[in-house]
Tab-separated table of C-alpha atoms in Angstrom:
chain	number	residue	atom	x	y	z
E	97	UNK	CA	7.384	10.720	-27.124
E	98	UNK	CA	3.700	12.085	-27.820
E	99	UNK	CA	1.953	15.472	-27.414
E	100	UNK	CA	-1.860	15.705	-26.517
E	101	UNK	CA	-4.219	18.399	-24.825
E	102	UNK	CA	-5.863	17.021	-21.886
E	103	UNK	CA	-9.218	18.768	-21.260
E	104	UNK	CA	-9.573	20.203	-18.072
E	105	UNK	CA	-13.213	20.824	-16.326
E	106	UNK	CA	-14.121	24.453	-16.039
E	107	UNK	CA	-10.574	25.731	-17.321
E	108	UNK	CA	-8.323	25.549	-20.179
E	109	UNK	CA	-6.350	22.711	-21.695
E	110	UNK	CA	-3.286	21.238	-20.776
E	111	UNK	CA	-0.452	20.545	-23.497
E	112	UNK	CA	1.286	17.356	-22.035
E	113	UNK	CA	4.478	16.062	-23.570
E	114	UNK	CA	4.180	11.688	-22.265
E	115	UNK	CA	5.447	8.639	-23.176
E	116	UNK	CA	4.389	6.745	-26.221
E	117	UNK	CA	3.208	4.027	-24.377
E	118	UNK	CA	3.422	1.514	-21.484
E	119	UNK	CA	6.229	-0.387	-23.146
E	120	UNK	CA	8.968	1.852	-22.850
E	121	UNK	CA	12.209	1.371	-20.619
E	122	UNK	CA	15.552	3.544	-20.636
E	123	UNK	CA	17.245	3.108	-17.341
E	124	UNK	CA	21.122	3.017	-18.513
E	125	UNK	CA	22.520	4.743	-14.982
E	126	UNK	CA	20.447	2.350	-12.826
E	127	UNK	CA	18.835	5.444	-11.715
E	128	UNK	CA	15.331	4.109	-11.232
E	129	UNK	CA	16.185	0.682	-10.492
E	130	UNK	CA	18.393	2.482	-7.401
E	131	UNK	CA	14.613	4.422	-6.448
E	132	UNK	CA	13.142	0.899	-6.588
E	133	UNK	CA	11.367	1.136	-10.055
E	134	UNK	CA	11.059	-2.200	-11.867
E	135	UNK	CA	11.204	-2.008	-15.315
E	136	UNK	CA	7.405	-2.971	-15.317
E	137	UNK	CA	6.662	0.339	-13.837
E	138	UNK	CA	8.948	2.541	-15.437
E	139	UNK	CA	6.698	3.912	-17.948
E	140	UNK	CA	3.598	4.616	-15.796
E	141	UNK	CA	4.742	7.671	-14.328
E	142	UNK	CA	4.569	8.818	-17.963
E	143	UNK	CA	1.306	8.361	-19.055
E	144	UNK	CA	-2.313	10.484	-18.938
E	145	UNK	CA	-3.976	8.574	-16.527
E	146	UNK	CA	-7.910	9.137	-16.046
E	147	UNK	CA	-7.848	9.397	-11.909
E	148	UNK	CA	-4.744	12.319	-12.985
E	149	UNK	CA	-7.420	13.909	-14.956
E	150	UNK	CA	-10.217	13.772	-12.431
E	151	UNK	CA	-7.723	15.151	-9.568
E	152	UNK	CA	-6.881	18.142	-12.069
E	153	UNK	CA	-10.583	18.388	-12.822
E	154	UNK	CA	-11.159	19.019	-8.645
E	155	UNK	CA	-8.046	21.102	-8.368
E	156	UNK	CA	-9.802	23.450	-10.915
E	157	UNK	CA	-12.491	24.427	-8.405
E	158	UNK	CA	-11.033	23.543	-5.055
E	159	UNK	CA	-10.231	26.534	-2.834
E	160	UNK	CA	-6.451	26.984	-2.295
E	161	UNK	CA	-6.348	30.048	0.074
E	162	UNK	CA	-2.910	30.418	1.104
E	163	UNK	CA	-2.169	26.528	1.629
E	164	UNK	CA	0.525	24.708	1.375
E	165	UNK	CA	-0.079	22.050	-1.277
E	166	UNK	CA	1.774	19.156	-1.928
E	167	UNK	CA	1.297	16.203	-4.873
E	168	UNK	CA	2.219	13.216	-4.381
E	169	UNK	CA	3.189	10.394	-7.092
E	170	UNK	CA	2.854	13.253	-9.399
E	171	UNK	CA	3.835	11.614	-12.288
E	172	UNK	CA	3.196	14.149	-15.141
E	173	UNK	CA	1.799	16.383	-12.344
E	174	UNK	CA	-1.396	17.584	-14.111
E	175	UNK	CA	-3.337	18.563	-11.005
E	176	UNK	CA	-0.034	20.546	-9.792
E	177	UNK	CA	-0.050	22.400	-13.102
E	178	UNK	CA	-3.521	23.219	-12.763
E	179	UNK	CA	-2.710	24.662	-9.547
E	180	UNK	CA	-0.167	26.406	-10.397
E	181	UNK	CA	-1.741	27.963	-12.947
E	182	UNK	CA	-4.262	29.117	-10.706
E	183	UNK	CA	-1.164	30.719	-8.493
E	184	UNK	CA	-1.514	28.059	-5.780
E	185	UNK	CA	1.131	27.131	-3.492
E	186	UNK	CA	2.064	23.659	-4.884
E	187	UNK	CA	5.210	21.309	-4.414
E	188	UNK	CA	5.312	18.458	-6.882
E	189	UNK	CA	7.091	15.103	-6.002
E	190	UNK	CA	7.592	11.625	-7.402
E	191	UNK	CA	10.426	9.010	-7.037
E	192	UNK	CA	10.844	8.414	-10.956
E	193	UNK	CA	14.296	9.936	-12.067
E	194	UNK	CA	12.309	11.451	-15.467
E	195	UNK	CA	9.825	13.420	-13.620
E	196	UNK	CA	11.181	16.659	-12.858
E	197	UNK	CA	12.487	16.646	-16.553
E	198	UNK	CA	8.997	16.081	-17.942
E	199	UNK	CA	7.622	18.817	-15.522
E	200	UNK	CA	9.711	21.441	-16.975
E	201	UNK	CA	9.055	20.865	-20.479
E	202	UNK	CA	5.088	20.435	-19.772
E	203	UNK	CA	5.480	23.773	-17.788
E	204	UNK	CA	7.286	25.472	-20.961
E	205	UNK	CA	4.333	23.989	-23.290
E	206	UNK	CA	1.646	25.908	-21.051
E	207	UNK	CA	4.149	28.788	-20.842
E	208	UNK	CA	3.863	28.773	-17.245
E	209	UNK	CA	6.649	29.720	-14.532
E	210	UNK	CA	8.915	27.415	-12.466
E	211	UNK	CA	7.384	24.980	-10.215
E	212	UNK	CA	8.669	23.498	-7.182
E	213	UNK	CA	9.748	19.933	-7.457
E	214	UNK	CA	11.426	17.265	-5.078
E	215	UNK	CA	12.110	13.856	-4.761
E	216	UNK	CA	9.313	11.829	-3.215
E	217	UNK	CA	10.332	8.244	-2.378
E	218	UNK	CA	7.468	7.402	0.123
E	219	UNK	CA	10.139	4.575	1.429
E	220	UNK	CA	12.729	7.108	2.085
E	221	UNK	CA	12.843	10.289	4.314
E	222	UNK	CA	13.173	13.764	2.629
E	223	UNK	CA	13.767	16.397	5.164
E	224	UNK	CA	13.530	19.201	2.638
E	225	UNK	CA	9.822	18.553	1.894
E	226	UNK	CA	8.462	20.239	5.350
E	227	UNK	CA	5.090	20.143	6.336
E	228	UNK	CA	1.989	20.603	3.853
E	229	UNK	CA	-1.586	21.669	4.904
E	230	UNK	CA	-3.236	19.673	1.846
E	231	UNK	CA	-1.593	16.591	0.296
E	232	UNK	CA	-3.234	15.356	-3.365
E	233	UNK	CA	-2.582	12.421	-5.426
E	234	UNK	CA	-4.368	9.892	-7.803
E	235	UNK	CA	-4.076	6.487	-8.287
E	236	UNK	CA	-1.541	5.844	-5.937
E	237	UNK	CA	-2.513	2.417	-4.357
E	238	UNK	CA	-1.485	0.313	-7.109
E	239	UNK	CA	0.895	-1.983	-4.915
E	240	UNK	CA	0.465	-3.826	-1.676
E	241	UNK	CA	2.740	-2.228	0.141
E	242	UNK	CA	1.441	1.296	-1.051
E	243	UNK	CA	-0.714	1.607	1.918
E	244	UNK	CA	1.625	1.556	4.712
E	245	UNK	CA	4.637	3.491	2.873
E	246	UNK	CA	2.316	6.231	1.877
E	247	UNK	CA	0.338	6.503	5.113
E	248	UNK	CA	3.547	6.894	6.760
E	249	UNK	CA	5.008	9.462	4.346
E	250	UNK	CA	1.997	11.545	4.326
E	251	UNK	CA	2.343	11.558	8.314
E	252	UNK	CA	5.561	12.837	8.106
E	253	UNK	CA	4.885	15.724	5.711
E	254	UNK	CA	0.951	16.545	7.163
E	255	UNK	CA	0.639	19.649	9.192
E	256	UNK	CA	-1.050	19.283	12.604
E	257	UNK	CA	-4.293	20.391	10.658
E	258	UNK	CA	-4.194	18.439	7.205
E	259	UNK	CA	-6.514	17.703	4.494
E	260	UNK	CA	-5.571	14.370	2.084
E	261	UNK	CA	-7.431	13.802	-1.296
E	262	UNK	CA	-6.873	10.963	-2.903
E	263	UNK	CA	-8.694	10.108	-6.416
E	264	UNK	CA	-8.630	6.383	-6.400
E	265	UNK	CA	-10.053	4.231	-9.310
E	266	UNK	CA	-11.425	1.442	-6.853
E	267	UNK	CA	-8.190	-0.173	-6.042
E	268	UNK	CA	-7.851	-3.079	-3.735
E	269	UNK	CA	-5.592	-1.567	-1.351
E	270	UNK	CA	-8.010	1.409	-0.513
E	271	UNK	CA	-8.817	-0.347	2.557
E	272	UNK	CA	-5.934	-0.913	4.080
E	273	UNK	CA	-4.722	2.470	3.096
E	274	UNK	CA	-7.948	3.862	5.157
E	275	UNK	CA	-6.837	1.865	8.347
E	276	UNK	CA	-3.367	3.300	8.268
E	277	UNK	CA	-4.505	6.630	7.977
E	278	UNK	CA	-7.117	6.269	10.748
E	279	UNK	CA	-4.377	5.122	12.647
E	280	UNK	CA	-2.368	8.564	11.885
E	281	UNK	CA	-5.280	10.468	13.141
E	282	UNK	CA	-7.616	10.929	9.850
E	283	UNK	CA	-11.115	11.076	9.504
E	284	UNK	CA	-12.392	9.911	6.386
E	285	UNK	CA	-15.411	11.158	3.764
E	286	UNK	CA	-15.471	8.610	0.999
E	287	UNK	CA	-17.219	9.995	-2.155
E	288	UNK	CA	-18.157	7.987	-5.338
E	289	UNK	CA	-16.998	9.449	-8.657
E	290	UNK	CA	-19.169	8.161	-11.313
E	291	UNK	CA	-19.227	10.997	-13.719
E	292	UNK	CA	-17.522	10.824	-16.902
E	293	UNK	CA	-14.102	12.447	-18.155
E	294	UNK	CA	-13.700	15.831	-20.461
E	295	UNK	CA	-13.674	13.739	-23.161
E	296	UNK	CA	-16.872	11.614	-22.696
E	297	UNK	CA	-14.969	8.494	-21.618
E	298	UNK	CA	-16.669	6.605	-18.696
E	299	UNK	CA	-14.753	6.701	-15.067
E	300	UNK	CA	-15.500	5.126	-12.054
E	301	UNK	CA	-13.829	5.426	-8.839
E	302	UNK	CA	-13.593	7.018	-5.505
E	303	UNK	CA	-12.884	10.707	-3.960
E	304	UNK	CA	-11.077	10.061	-0.450
E	305	UNK	CA	-11.103	12.929	1.501
E	306	UNK	CA	-9.006	12.645	4.958
E	307	UNK	CA	-9.200	15.345	7.517
E	308	UNK	CA	-7.109	15.705	10.756
E	309	UNK	CA	-7.400	19.023	13.326
């Protein structure tokens, strides 16, 4: 395991426990395999990714109001931790069997109370989730089947009047996702992101904002 301080623009740093690197794999009970997670993608949830840091920065300033907020493919849930710290009504979701354990550990490291977590497998139904006013995610379009699966999942869990915010590091699957979201009734605002990360590292990507209703 690795412990690090992750800077949040306009807010306090987050203390984060993550996996050591992208070479780790441990699935003795076959839980990850049953969820459709391959050995190659198994460690991805446990890394601090640049787009996740950008989404956390965004949620430090985004108006929350009383909206129900859902983070999809949360991984280490940086954005959910920021929203939770701001007293927002957020639920974190991921399909990885270890995501909830890392979330609990990172809540404790940051002296935060329990945060709502549900399994969120885009290819399967989870009726316990319900509907949300704001759905957020980062770097969630890295496989060819993700646009169709994710758009269908969002359609199930987005309220009639909803906003979706995706920070995308210029993945090639973005166009297919845009088309699927348009079919679901969402209008896109596509904004380039080229400001450096909090630590000065360069970043190139896009904020995909979809609105409906």
